[in-house]
Amino acid sequence: QVQLVESGGGLVQAGGSLRLSCAASGRTVSAMGWFRRAPGKGREFVAAIGWRTGYTNYADSVKGRFTISRDNAKNTVYLQMNSLKPEDTAVYYCAADNTIVGAPNFASLYHYWGQGTQVTVSS
């Protein structure tokens, strides 16, 4: 089992920045990712990172604005979000798995999920 605890959401004006954190405990993870769900929409891939290699994968909608990184010693993944837009408003979920290879964008491959943290970007 892997337990995930997220933090860092909040309210920010368009053009601002936020950093999300997700601390993992329990079993060693092989990949972690961030997904989001906006009001009235389905779950959307945001970014993912391979734990050993540091390989990263981003959704086109966030490339150049968001950066995913990890601290192996703290078993924590971060999502630095810059140049935020109102359309980034969503509940952001941390996801992890201990068997995935790489940094896939398929939610069904991640077996462990955080509780979600709200990010609201005002115009």
PDB file of C-alpha atoms in Angstrom:
ATOM      1  CA  GLN A   1       0.000   0.000   0.000  1.00  0.00           C
ATOM      2  CA  VAL A   2       1.024   3.566  -0.689  1.00  0.00           C
ATOM      3  CA  GLN A   3      -0.488   6.497   1.159  1.00  0.00           C
ATOM      4  CA  LEU A   4      -0.482   9.929  -0.469  1.00  0.00           C
ATOM      5  CA  VAL A   5      -0.954  13.282   1.240  1.00  0.00           C
ATOM      6  CA  GLU A   6      -1.331  16.386  -0.898  1.00  0.00           C
ATOM      7  CA  SER A   7      -0.923  20.022   0.018  1.00  0.00           C
ATOM      8  CA  GLY A   8      -0.476  23.408  -1.584  1.00  0.00           C
ATOM      9  CA  GLY A   9      -3.746  24.198  -3.315  1.00  0.00           C
ATOM     10  CA  GLY A  10      -5.490  27.527  -2.997  1.00  0.00           C
ATOM     11  CA  LEU A  11      -6.804  30.632  -4.707  1.00  0.00           C
ATOM     12  CA  VAL A  12      -4.581  32.645  -7.018  1.00  0.00           C
ATOM     13  CA  GLN A  13      -5.058  35.318  -9.655  1.00  0.00           C
ATOM     14  CA  ALA A  14      -4.458  34.587 -13.310  1.00  0.00           C
ATOM     15  CA  GLY A  15      -0.765  34.783 -14.095  1.00  0.00           C
ATOM     16  CA  GLY A  16       0.178  33.719 -10.597  1.00  0.00           C
ATOM     17  CA  SER A  17       1.915  30.621  -9.297  1.00  0.00           C
ATOM     18  CA  LEU A  18       1.255  27.769  -6.907  1.00  0.00           C
ATOM     19  CA  ARG A  19       3.233  24.718  -5.873  1.00  0.00           C
ATOM     20  CA  LEU A  20       1.542  21.451  -5.024  1.00  0.00           C
ATOM     21  CA  SER A  21       3.216  18.774  -2.948  1.00  0.00           C
ATOM     22  CA  CYS A  22       2.418  15.112  -2.520  1.00  0.00           C
ATOM     23  CA  ALA A  23       4.184  13.002   0.087  1.00  0.00           C
ATOM     24  CA  ALA A  24       4.166   9.246  -0.347  1.00  0.00           C
ATOM     25  CA  SER A  25       4.546   6.699   2.445  1.00  0.00           C
ATOM     26  CA  GLY A  26       4.414   2.950   2.554  1.00  0.00           C
ATOM     27  CA  ARG A  27       5.829   1.030  -0.370  1.00  0.00           C
ATOM     28  CA  THR A  28       8.432   2.416  -2.726  1.00  0.00           C
ATOM     29  CA  VAL A  29       6.882   4.077  -5.751  1.00  0.00           C
ATOM     30  CA  SER A  30       8.033   3.726  -9.345  1.00  0.00           C
ATOM     31  CA  ALA A  31       6.082   6.640 -10.805  1.00  0.00           C
ATOM     32  CA  MET A  32       3.970   9.524  -9.592  1.00  0.00           C
ATOM     33  CA  GLY A  33       1.685  11.860 -11.434  1.00  0.00           C
ATOM     34  CA  TRP A  34      -0.827  14.642 -11.207  1.00  0.00           C
ATOM     35  CA  PHE A  35      -4.303  14.601 -12.661  1.00  0.00           C
ATOM     36  CA  ARG A  36      -7.089  17.152 -12.392  1.00  0.00           C
ATOM     37  CA  ARG A  37     -10.845  17.330 -12.628  1.00  0.00           C
ATOM     38  CA  ALA A  38     -12.495  20.605 -13.512  1.00  0.00           C
ATOM     39  CA  PRO A  39     -16.168  21.253 -12.709  1.00  0.00           C
ATOM     40  CA  GLY A  40     -18.367  19.346 -15.119  1.00  0.00           C
ATOM     41  CA  LYS A  41     -15.430  17.657 -16.832  1.00  0.00           C
ATOM     42  CA  GLY A  42     -13.685  14.323 -16.692  1.00  0.00           C
ATOM     43  CA  ARG A  43     -10.346  13.546 -15.110  1.00  0.00           C
ATOM     44  CA  GLU A  44      -7.440  14.961 -17.101  1.00  0.00           C
ATOM     45  CA  PHE A  45      -3.751  14.066 -17.090  1.00  0.00           C
ATOM     46  CA  VAL A  46      -1.440  16.908 -16.080  1.00  0.00           C
ATOM     47  CA  ALA A  47       2.078  15.560 -15.560  1.00  0.00           C
ATOM     48  CA  ALA A  48       3.981  12.486 -14.413  1.00  0.00           C
ATOM     49  CA  ILE A  49       7.506  11.522 -13.423  1.00  0.00           C
ATOM     50  CA  GLY A  50       9.411   8.256 -13.307  1.00  0.00           C
ATOM     51  CA  TRP A  51      10.862   7.841  -9.873  1.00  0.00           C
ATOM     52  CA  ARG A  52      14.233   6.303 -10.736  1.00  0.00           C
ATOM     53  CA  THR A  53      14.992   8.045 -14.013  1.00  0.00           C
ATOM     54  CA  GLY A  54      13.281  11.365 -13.434  1.00  0.00           C
ATOM     55  CA  TYR A  55      11.719  11.089 -16.871  1.00  0.00           C
ATOM     56  CA  THR A  56       8.827  13.543 -17.155  1.00  0.00           C
ATOM     57  CA  ASN A  57       5.675  13.672 -19.216  1.00  0.00           C
ATOM     58  CA  TYR A  58       3.318  16.655 -19.577  1.00  0.00           C
ATOM     59  CA  ALA A  59      -0.060  17.366 -21.036  1.00  0.00           C
ATOM     60  CA  ASP A  60       0.149  19.789 -23.946  1.00  0.00           C
ATOM     61  CA  SER A  61      -2.064  22.239 -22.071  1.00  0.00           C
ATOM     62  CA  VAL A  62       0.526  22.742 -19.319  1.00  0.00           C
ATOM     63  CA  LYS A  63       3.835  22.378 -21.159  1.00  0.00           C
ATOM     64  CA  GLY A  64       6.090  25.331 -20.534  1.00  0.00           C
ATOM     65  CA  ARG A  65       4.029  26.472 -17.534  1.00  0.00           C
ATOM     66  CA  PHE A  66       4.052  23.532 -15.119  1.00  0.00           C
ATOM     67  CA  THR A  67       7.058  21.600 -13.840  1.00  0.00           C
ATOM     68  CA  ILE A  68       6.930  18.256 -12.061  1.00  0.00           C
ATOM     69  CA  SER A  69       9.845  17.263  -9.868  1.00  0.00           C
ATOM     70  CA  ARG A  70      10.651  14.820  -7.098  1.00  0.00           C
ATOM     71  CA  ASP A  71      12.657  14.609  -3.913  1.00  0.00           C
ATOM     72  CA  ASN A  72      13.629  10.982  -3.509  1.00  0.00           C
ATOM     73  CA  ALA A  73      14.861  11.465   0.038  1.00  0.00           C
ATOM     74  CA  LYS A  74      11.508  12.903   1.107  1.00  0.00           C
ATOM     75  CA  ASN A  75       9.444  10.607  -1.126  1.00  0.00           C
ATOM     76  CA  THR A  76       7.668  13.709  -2.331  1.00  0.00           C
ATOM     77  CA  VAL A  77       6.578  14.921  -5.743  1.00  0.00           C
ATOM     78  CA  TYR A  78       5.982  18.562  -6.551  1.00  0.00           C
ATOM     79  CA  LEU A  79       4.021  20.382  -9.220  1.00  0.00           C
ATOM     80  CA  GLN A  80       5.192  23.937  -9.772  1.00  0.00           C
ATOM     81  CA  MET A  81       2.459  25.782 -11.606  1.00  0.00           C
ATOM     82  CA  ASN A  82       3.318  29.129 -13.205  1.00  0.00           C
ATOM     83  CA  SER A  83       1.373  31.477 -15.470  1.00  0.00           C
ATOM     84  CA  LEU A  84      -1.853  30.015 -14.171  1.00  0.00           C
ATOM     85  CA  LYS A  85      -5.015  30.485 -16.190  1.00  0.00           C
ATOM     86  CA  PRO A  86      -8.667  30.345 -15.131  1.00  0.00           C
ATOM     87  CA  GLU A  87      -8.997  27.128 -17.123  1.00  0.00           C
ATOM     88  CA  ASP A  88      -6.481  25.522 -14.752  1.00  0.00           C
ATOM     89  CA  THR A  89      -9.129  25.672 -12.028  1.00  0.00           C
ATOM     90  CA  ALA A  90      -9.767  22.125 -10.854  1.00  0.00           C
ATOM     91  CA  VAL A  91      -9.276  19.635  -8.079  1.00  0.00           C
ATOM     92  CA  TYR A  92      -5.772  18.284  -8.483  1.00  0.00           C
ATOM     93  CA  TYR A  93      -5.075  14.679  -7.551  1.00  0.00           C
ATOM     94  CA  CYS A  94      -1.749  13.051  -6.874  1.00  0.00           C
ATOM     95  CA  ALA A  95      -1.361   9.505  -8.158  1.00  0.00           C
ATOM     96  CA  ALA A  96       1.286   6.857  -7.650  1.00  0.00           C
ATOM     97  CA  ASP A  97       2.127   3.294  -8.468  1.00  0.00           C
ATOM     98  CA  ASN A  98       4.888   0.863  -7.600  1.00  0.00           C
ATOM     99  CA  THR A  99       4.922  -1.156 -10.834  1.00  0.00           C
ATOM    100  CA  ILE A 100       4.649   1.421 -13.607  1.00  0.00           C
ATOM    101  CA  VAL A 101       7.611   1.901 -15.939  1.00  0.00           C
ATOM    102  CA  GLY A 102       8.103   5.416 -17.234  1.00  0.00           C
ATOM    103  CA  ALA A 103       5.648   8.250 -16.656  1.00  0.00           C
ATOM    104  CA  PRO A 104       2.404   7.309 -18.350  1.00  0.00           C
ATOM    105  CA  ASN A 105      -0.617   9.555 -18.778  1.00  0.00           C
ATOM    106  CA  PHE A 106      -3.237   6.826 -18.264  1.00  0.00           C
ATOM    107  CA  ALA A 107      -5.049   7.240 -14.960  1.00  0.00           C
ATOM    108  CA  SER A 108      -6.033   3.579 -14.897  1.00  0.00           C
ATOM    109  CA  LEU A 109      -2.365   2.583 -14.507  1.00  0.00           C
ATOM    110  CA  TYR A 110      -2.027   4.349 -11.163  1.00  0.00           C
ATOM    111  CA  HIS A 111      -3.323   2.342  -8.219  1.00  0.00           C
ATOM    112  CA  TYR A 112      -2.912   4.895  -5.452  1.00  0.00           C
ATOM    113  CA  TRP A 113      -4.560   8.291  -5.231  1.00  0.00           C
ATOM    114  CA  GLY A 114      -4.517  11.282  -2.933  1.00  0.00           C
ATOM    115  CA  GLN A 115      -7.575  13.026  -1.580  1.00  0.00           C
ATOM    116  CA  GLY A 116      -7.321  15.965  -3.969  1.00  0.00           C
ATOM    117  CA  THR A 117      -6.547  19.626  -3.448  1.00  0.00           C
ATOM    118  CA  GLN A 118      -8.506  22.540  -4.906  1.00  0.00           C
ATOM    119  CA  VAL A 119      -6.790  25.031  -7.191  1.00  0.00           C
ATOM    120  CA  THR A 120      -8.831  28.074  -8.135  1.00  0.00           C
ATOM    121  CA  VAL A 121      -7.530  30.670 -10.584  1.00  0.00           C
ATOM    122  CA  SER A 122      -9.473  33.906 -10.756  1.00  0.00           C
ATOM    123  CA  SER A 123      -9.547  36.094 -13.838  1.00  0.00           C
TER     124      SER A 123
END
